[in-house]
Coordinates of N, CA and C and ligand atoms in Angstrom, one line a residue:
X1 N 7.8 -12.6 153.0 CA 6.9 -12.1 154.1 C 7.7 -11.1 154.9
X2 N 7.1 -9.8 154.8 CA 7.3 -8.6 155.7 C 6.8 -8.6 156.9
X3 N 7.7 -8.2 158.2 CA 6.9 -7.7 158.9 C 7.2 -6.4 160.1
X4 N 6.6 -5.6 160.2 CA 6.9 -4.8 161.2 C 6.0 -4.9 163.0
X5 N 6.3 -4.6 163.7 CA 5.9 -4.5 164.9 C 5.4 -3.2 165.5
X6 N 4.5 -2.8 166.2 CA 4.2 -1.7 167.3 C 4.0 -1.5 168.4
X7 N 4.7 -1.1 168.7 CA 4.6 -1.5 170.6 C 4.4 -0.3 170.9
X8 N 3.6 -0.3 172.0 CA 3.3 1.1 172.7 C 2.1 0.8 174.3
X9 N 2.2 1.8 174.7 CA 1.1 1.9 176.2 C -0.1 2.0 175.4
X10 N -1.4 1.2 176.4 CA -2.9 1.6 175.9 C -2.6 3.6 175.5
X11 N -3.2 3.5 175.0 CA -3.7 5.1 174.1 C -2.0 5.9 174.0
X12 N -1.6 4.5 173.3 CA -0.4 5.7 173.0 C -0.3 5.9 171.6
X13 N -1.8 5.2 170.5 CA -2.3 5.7 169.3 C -1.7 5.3 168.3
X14 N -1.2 3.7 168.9 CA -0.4 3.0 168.0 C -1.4 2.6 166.7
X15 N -2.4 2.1 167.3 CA -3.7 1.9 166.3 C -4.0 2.5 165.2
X16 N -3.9 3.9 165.4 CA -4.1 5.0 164.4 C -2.9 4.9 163.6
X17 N -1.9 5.2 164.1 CA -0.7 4.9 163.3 C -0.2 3.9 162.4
X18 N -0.6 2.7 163.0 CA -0.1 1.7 162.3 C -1.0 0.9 161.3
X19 N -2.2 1.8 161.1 CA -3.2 1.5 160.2 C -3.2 2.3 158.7
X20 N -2.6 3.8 159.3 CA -2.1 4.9 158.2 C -0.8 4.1 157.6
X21 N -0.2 3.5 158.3 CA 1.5 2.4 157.8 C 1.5 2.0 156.9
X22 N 0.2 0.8 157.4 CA -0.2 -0.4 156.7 C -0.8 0.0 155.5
X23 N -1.6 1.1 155.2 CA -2.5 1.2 154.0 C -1.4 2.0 153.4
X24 N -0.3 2.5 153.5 CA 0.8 3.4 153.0 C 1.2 2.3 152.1
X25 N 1.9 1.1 153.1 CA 2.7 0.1 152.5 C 2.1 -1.0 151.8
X26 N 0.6 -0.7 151.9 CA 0.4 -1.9 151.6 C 0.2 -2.9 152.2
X27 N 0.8 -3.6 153.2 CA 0.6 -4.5 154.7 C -0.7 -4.5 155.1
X28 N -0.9 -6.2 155.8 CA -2.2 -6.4 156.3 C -1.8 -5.4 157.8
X29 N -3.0 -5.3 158.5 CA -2.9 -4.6 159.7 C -3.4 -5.7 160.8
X30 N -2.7 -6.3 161.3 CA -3.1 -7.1 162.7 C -3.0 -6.9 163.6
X31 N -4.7 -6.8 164.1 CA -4.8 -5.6 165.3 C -5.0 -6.9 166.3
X32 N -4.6 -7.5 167.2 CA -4.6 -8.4 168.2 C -5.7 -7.6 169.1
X33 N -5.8 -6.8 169.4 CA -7.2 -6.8 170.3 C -8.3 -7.0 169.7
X34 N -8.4 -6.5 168.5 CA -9.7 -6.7 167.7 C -9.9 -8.4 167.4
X35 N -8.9 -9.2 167.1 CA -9.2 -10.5 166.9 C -9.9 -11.0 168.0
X36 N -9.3 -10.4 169.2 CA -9.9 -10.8 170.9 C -10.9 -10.4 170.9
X37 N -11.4 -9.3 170.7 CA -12.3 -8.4 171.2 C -13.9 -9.4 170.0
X38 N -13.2 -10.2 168.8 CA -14.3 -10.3 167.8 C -14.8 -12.0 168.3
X39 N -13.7 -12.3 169.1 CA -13.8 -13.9 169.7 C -14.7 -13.8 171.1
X40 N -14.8 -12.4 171.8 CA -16.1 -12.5 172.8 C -17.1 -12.2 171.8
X41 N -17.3 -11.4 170.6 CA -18.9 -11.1 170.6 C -19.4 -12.1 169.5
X42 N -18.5 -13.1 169.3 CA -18.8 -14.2 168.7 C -18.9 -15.6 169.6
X43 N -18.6 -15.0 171.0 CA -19.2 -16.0 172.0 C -18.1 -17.5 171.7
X44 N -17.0 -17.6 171.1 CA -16.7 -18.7 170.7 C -15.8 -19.5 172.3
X45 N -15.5 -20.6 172.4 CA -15.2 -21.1 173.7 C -14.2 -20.2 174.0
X46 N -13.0 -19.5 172.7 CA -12.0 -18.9 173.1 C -12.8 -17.6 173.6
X47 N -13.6 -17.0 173.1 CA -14.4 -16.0 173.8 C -14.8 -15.5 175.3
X48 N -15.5 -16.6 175.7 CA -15.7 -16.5 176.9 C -14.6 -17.1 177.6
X49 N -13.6 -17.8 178.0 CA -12.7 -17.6 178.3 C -11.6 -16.2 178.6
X50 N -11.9 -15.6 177.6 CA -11.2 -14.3 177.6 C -11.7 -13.0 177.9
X51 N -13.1 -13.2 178.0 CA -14.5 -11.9 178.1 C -13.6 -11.3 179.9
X52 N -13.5 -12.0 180.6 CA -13.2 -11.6 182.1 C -12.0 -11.2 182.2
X53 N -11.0 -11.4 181.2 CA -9.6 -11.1 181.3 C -9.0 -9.4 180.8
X54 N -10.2 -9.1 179.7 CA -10.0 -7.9 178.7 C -10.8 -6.7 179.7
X55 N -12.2 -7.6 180.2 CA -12.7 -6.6 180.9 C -12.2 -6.4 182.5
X56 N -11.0 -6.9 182.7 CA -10.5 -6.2 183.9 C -9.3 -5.8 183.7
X57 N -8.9 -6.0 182.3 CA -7.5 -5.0 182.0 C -6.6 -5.8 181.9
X58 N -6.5 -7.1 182.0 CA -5.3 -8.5 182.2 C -5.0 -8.7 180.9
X59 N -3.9 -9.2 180.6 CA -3.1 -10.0 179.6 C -4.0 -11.0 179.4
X60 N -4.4 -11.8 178.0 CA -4.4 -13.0 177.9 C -3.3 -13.9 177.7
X61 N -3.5 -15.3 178.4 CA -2.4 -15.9 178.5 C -1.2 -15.9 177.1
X62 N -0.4 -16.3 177.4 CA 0.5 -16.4 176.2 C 0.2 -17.2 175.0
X63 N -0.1 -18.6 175.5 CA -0.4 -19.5 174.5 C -1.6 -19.2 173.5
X64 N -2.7 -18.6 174.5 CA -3.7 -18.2 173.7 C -3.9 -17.4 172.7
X65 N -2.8 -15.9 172.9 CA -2.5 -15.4 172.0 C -1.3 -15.8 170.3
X66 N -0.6 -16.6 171.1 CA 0.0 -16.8 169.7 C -0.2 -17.9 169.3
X67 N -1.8 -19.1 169.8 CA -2.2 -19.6 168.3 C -3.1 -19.0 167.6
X68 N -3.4 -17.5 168.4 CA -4.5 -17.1 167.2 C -3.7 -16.1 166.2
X69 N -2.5 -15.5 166.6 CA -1.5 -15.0 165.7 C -1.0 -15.8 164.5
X70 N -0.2 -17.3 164.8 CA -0.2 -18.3 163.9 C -1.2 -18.7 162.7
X71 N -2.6 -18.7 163.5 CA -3.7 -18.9 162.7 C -4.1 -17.6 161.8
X72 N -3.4 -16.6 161.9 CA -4.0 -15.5 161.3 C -2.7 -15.3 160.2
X73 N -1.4 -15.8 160.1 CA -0.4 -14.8 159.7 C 0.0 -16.2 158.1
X74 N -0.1 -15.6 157.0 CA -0.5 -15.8 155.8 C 0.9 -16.3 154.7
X75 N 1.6 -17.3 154.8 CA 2.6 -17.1 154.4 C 2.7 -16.2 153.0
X76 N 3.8 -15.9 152.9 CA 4.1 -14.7 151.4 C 3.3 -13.2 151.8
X77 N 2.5 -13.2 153.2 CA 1.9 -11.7 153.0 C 3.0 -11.1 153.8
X78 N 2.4 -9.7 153.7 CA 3.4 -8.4 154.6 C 2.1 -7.8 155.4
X79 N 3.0 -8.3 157.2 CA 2.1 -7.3 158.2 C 2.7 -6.4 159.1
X80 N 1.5 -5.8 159.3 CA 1.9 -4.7 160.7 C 1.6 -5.5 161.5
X81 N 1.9 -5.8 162.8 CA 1.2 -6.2 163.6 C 1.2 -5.5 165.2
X82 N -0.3 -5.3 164.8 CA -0.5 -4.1 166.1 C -0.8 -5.1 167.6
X83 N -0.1 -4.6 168.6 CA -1.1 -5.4 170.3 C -0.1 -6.5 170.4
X84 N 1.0 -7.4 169.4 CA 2.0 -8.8 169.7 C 3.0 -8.3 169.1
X85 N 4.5 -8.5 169.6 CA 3.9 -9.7 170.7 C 3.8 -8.4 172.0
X86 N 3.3 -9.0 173.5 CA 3.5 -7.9 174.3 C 4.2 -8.3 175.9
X87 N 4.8 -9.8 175.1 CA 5.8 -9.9 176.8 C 6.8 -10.8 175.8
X88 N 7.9 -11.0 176.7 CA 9.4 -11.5 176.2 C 8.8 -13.0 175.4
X89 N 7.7 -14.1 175.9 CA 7.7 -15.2 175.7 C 7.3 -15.3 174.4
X90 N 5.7 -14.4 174.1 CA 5.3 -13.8 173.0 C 6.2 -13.5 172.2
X91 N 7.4 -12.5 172.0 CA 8.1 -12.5 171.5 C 9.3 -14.0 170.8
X92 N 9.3 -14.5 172.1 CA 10.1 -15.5 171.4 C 9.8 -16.4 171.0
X93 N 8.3 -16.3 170.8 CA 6.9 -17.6 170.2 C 7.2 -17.0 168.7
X94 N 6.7 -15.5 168.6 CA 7.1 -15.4 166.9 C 8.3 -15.2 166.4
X95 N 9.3 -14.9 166.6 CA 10.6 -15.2 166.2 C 10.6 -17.2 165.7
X96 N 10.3 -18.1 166.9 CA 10.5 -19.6 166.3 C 9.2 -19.6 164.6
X97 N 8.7 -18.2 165.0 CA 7.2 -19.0 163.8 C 8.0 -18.5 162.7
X98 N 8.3 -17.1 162.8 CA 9.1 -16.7 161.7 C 10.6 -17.6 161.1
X99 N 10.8 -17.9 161.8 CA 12.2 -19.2 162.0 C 11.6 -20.2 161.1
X100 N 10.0 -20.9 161.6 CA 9.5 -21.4 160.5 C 9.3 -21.3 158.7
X101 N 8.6 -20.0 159.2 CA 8.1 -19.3 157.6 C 9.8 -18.8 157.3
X102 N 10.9 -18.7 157.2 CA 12.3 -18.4 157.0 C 11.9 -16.8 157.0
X103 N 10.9 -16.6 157.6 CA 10.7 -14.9 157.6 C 11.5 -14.1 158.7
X104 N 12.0 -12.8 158.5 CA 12.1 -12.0 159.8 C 11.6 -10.6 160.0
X105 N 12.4 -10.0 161.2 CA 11.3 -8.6 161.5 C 12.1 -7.3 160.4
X106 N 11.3 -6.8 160.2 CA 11.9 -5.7 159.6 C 12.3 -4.3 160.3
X107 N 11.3 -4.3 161.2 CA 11.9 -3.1 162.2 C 10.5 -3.3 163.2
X108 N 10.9 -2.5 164.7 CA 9.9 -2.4 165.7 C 9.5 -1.1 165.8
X109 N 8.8 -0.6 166.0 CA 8.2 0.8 166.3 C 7.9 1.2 167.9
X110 N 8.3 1.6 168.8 CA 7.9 2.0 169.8 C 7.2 3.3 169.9
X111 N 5.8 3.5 170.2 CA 5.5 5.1 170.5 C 5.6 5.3 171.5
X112 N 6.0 6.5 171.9 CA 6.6 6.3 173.8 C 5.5 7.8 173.9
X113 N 5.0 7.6 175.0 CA 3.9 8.8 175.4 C 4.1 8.4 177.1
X114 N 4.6 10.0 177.5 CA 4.1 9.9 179.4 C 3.0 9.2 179.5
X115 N 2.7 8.7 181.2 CA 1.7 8.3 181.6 C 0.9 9.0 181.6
X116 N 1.2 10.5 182.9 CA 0.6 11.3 182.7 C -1.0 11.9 181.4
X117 N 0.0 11.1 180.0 CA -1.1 11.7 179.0 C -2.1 10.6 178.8
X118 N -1.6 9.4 179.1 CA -2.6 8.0 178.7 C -3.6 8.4 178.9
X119 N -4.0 8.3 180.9 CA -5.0 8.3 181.2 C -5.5 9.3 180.6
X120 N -5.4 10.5 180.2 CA -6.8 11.2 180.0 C -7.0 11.3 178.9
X121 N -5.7 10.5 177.9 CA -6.5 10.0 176.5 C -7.9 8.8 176.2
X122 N -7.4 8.1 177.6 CA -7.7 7.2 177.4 C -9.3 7.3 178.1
X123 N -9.5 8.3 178.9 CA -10.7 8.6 179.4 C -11.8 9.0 178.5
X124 N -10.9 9.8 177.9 CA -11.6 11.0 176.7 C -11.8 9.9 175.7
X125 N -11.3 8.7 175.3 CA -11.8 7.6 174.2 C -13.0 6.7 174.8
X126 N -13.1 6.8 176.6 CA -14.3 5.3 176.8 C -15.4 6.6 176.2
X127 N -15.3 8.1 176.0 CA -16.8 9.0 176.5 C -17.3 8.9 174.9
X128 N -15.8 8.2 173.8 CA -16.3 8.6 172.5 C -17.3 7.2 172.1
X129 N -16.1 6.2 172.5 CA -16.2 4.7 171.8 C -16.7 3.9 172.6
X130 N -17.3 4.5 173.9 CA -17.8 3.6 174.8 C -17.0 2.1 175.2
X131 N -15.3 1.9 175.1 CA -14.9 0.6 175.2 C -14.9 0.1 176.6
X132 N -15.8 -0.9 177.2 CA -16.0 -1.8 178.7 C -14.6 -1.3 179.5
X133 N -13.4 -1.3 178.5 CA -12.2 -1.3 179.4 C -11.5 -0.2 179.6
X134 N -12.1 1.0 179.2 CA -11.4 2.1 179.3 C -12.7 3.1 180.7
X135 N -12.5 2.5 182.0 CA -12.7 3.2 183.1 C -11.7 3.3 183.7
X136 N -11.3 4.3 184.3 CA -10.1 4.5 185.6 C -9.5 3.6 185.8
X137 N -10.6 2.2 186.8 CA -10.0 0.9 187.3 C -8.8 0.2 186.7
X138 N -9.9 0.1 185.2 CA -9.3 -1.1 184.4 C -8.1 -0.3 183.4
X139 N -8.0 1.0 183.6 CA -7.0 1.9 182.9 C -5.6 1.3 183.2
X140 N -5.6 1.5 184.4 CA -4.6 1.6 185.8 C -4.0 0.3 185.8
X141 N -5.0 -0.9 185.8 CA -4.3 -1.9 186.0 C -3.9 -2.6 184.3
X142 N -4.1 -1.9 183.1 CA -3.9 -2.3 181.7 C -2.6 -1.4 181.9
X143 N -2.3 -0.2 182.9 CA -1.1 0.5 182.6 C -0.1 -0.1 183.9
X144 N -0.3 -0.9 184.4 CA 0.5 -1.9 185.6 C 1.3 -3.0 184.4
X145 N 0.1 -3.6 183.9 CA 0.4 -4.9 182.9 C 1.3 -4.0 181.7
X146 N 0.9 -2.9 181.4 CA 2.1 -2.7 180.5 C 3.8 -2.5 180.9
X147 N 3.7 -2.0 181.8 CA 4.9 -1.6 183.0 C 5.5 -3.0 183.2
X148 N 5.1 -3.8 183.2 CA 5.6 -4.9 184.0 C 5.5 -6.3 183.2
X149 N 4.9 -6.2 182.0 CA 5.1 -7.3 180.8 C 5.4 -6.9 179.8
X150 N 5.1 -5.6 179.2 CA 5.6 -5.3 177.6 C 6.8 -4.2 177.8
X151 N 7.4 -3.6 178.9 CA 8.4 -2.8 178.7 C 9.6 -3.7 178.9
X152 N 9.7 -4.6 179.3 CA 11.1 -5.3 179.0 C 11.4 -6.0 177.3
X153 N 10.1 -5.9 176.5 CA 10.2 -6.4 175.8 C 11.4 -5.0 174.9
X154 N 11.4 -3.7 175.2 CA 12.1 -2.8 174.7 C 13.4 -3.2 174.5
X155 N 14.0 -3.7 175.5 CA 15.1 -4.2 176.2 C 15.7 -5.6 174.7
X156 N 14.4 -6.2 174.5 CA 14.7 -7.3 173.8 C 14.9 -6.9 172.4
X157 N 14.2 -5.8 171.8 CA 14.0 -5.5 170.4 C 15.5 -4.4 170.0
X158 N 15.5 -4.0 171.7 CA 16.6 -2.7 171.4 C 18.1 -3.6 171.0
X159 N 18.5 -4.4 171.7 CA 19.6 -5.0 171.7 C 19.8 -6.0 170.5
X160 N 19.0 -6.2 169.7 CA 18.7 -6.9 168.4 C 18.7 -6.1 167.7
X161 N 18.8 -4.5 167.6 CA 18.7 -3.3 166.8 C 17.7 -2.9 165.7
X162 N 16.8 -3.1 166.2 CA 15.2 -3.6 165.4 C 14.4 -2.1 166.4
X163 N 14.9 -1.4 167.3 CA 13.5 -0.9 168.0 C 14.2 0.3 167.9
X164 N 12.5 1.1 167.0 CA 13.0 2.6 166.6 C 11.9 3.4 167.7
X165 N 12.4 4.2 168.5 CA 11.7 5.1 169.3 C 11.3 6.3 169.2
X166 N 9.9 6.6 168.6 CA 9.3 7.6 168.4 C 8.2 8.3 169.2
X167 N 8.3 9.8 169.6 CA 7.6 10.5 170.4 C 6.5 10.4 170.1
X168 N 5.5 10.0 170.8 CA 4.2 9.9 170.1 C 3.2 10.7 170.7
X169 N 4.0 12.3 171.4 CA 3.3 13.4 171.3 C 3.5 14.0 170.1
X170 N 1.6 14.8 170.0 CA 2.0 15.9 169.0 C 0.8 15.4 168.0
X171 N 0.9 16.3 167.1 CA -0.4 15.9 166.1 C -0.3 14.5 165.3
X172 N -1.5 13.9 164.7 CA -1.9 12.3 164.2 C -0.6 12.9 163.0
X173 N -0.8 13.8 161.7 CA 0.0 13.8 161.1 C 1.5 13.7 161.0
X174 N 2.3 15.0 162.3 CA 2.9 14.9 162.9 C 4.2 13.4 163.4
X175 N 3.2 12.6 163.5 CA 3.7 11.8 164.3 C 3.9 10.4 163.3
X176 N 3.1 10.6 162.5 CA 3.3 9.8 160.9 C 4.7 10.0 160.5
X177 N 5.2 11.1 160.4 CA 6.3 11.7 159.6 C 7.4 10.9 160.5
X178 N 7.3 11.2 161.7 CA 8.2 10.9 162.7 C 9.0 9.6 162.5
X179 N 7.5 8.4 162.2 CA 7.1 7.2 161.8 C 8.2 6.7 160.9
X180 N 7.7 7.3 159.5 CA 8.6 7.6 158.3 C 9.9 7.1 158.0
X181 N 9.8 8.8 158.9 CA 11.5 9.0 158.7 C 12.3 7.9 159.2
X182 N 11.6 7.6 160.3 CA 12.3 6.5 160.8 C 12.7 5.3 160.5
X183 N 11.7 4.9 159.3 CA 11.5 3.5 158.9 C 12.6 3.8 157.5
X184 N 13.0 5.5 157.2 CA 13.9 4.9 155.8 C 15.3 5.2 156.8
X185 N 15.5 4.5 158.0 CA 16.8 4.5 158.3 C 17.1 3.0 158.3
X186 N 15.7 2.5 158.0 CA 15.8 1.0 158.1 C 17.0 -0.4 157.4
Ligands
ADP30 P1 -4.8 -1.2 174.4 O1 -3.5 -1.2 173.7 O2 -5.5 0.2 174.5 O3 -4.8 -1.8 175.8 P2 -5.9 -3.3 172.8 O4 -7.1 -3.3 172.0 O5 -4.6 -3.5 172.0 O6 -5.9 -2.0 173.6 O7 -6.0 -4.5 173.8 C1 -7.1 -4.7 174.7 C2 -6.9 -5.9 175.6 O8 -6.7 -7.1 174.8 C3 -5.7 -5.8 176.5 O9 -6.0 -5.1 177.7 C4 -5.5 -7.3 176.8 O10 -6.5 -7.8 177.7 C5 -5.8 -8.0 175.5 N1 -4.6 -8.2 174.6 C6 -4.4 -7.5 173.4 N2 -3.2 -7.9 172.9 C7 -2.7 -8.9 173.8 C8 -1.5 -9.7 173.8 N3 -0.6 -9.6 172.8 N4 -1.3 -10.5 174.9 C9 -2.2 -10.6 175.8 N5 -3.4 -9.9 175.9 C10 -3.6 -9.0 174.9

């Protein structure tokens, strides 16, 4: 069992990227928002529970997210895993699971993009894809929660020598390569 990680700010196009990765290598692609996002419109108890938390931009709690990670991660497969973990505890929930499965990480991916460019990527995505959570309000406070739960996690992946840092300005292709190169320093 493979696995890689992506960490990045809302619209810093980790999604795009790590789905071009995944079908490169092979690897399943676990997109943690989408599991969330498929548990509201399936209404399931974890659903509504979490409908209020996505649409104002919040983290879901920790526990909630890594038993639906656990429940999703396949022993003997290879994944990307896009959206987890995205705070220190998360992180050290899959490291014990991997500890489990005798699996480890193979490398982290960070795309690092100014604030500056988020928001107006991320404006220019609610006008394409219509997402509930991509208004100003809920931008702002999804770019607070990233600031203040998933950037220390840098800190955690860097000092383990697992976190490769790639500009994630510049063209979709462009930034593939970047990707890459990176991954054969692995
Ligand atoms: P983005 O990266 O643009 O914010 P995602 O689709 O990855 O979009 O996530 C959407 C929302 O899902 C987040 O704002 C958050 O509420 C929730 N979410 C996704 N991943 C996690 C996670 N690992 N921990 C807690 N909440 C999460």
């Amino acid at each position: 069992m493979r696995l890689i990680l992506f960490i990045g700010p809302p619209g810093s196009g980790k999604g795009t990227q790590a789905q071009c990765l995944a079908q490169e290598l092979g690897y399943h692609h676990l997109v943690m928002g989408d599991l969330l996002r498929q548990e509201i419109q399936a209404q399931t108890p974890l659903g509504q529970k979490i409908q209020p938390l996505l649409e104002a931009g919040l983290l879901v709690p920790d526990e909630l997210v890594i038993d639906l990670v656990a429940h999703h991660l396949q022993n003997g497969a290879d994944y990307i895993l896009d959206g987890f973990p995205r705070t220190v505890p998360q992180a050290q929930a899959l490291d014990r699971l991997l500890n489990e499965k005798g699996a480890s990480l193979q490398t982290v991916i960070f795309l690092d993009v100014p604030e500056e460019e988020l928001m107006g990527r991320l404006l220019k995505r609610s006008e394409l894809e219509g997402r509930t959570d991509d208004n100003p309000e809920t931008i702002q406070r999804r770019l607070v929660e990233y600031r203040q739960k998933t950037q220390p996690l840098l800190d955690f992946y860097e000092a383990r020598g697992l976190l490769r840092r790639i500009s994630g300005v510049g063209s979709i292709p462009q930034i593939t390569e970047r990707i890459k190169k990176a991954m054969e320093m692995c």
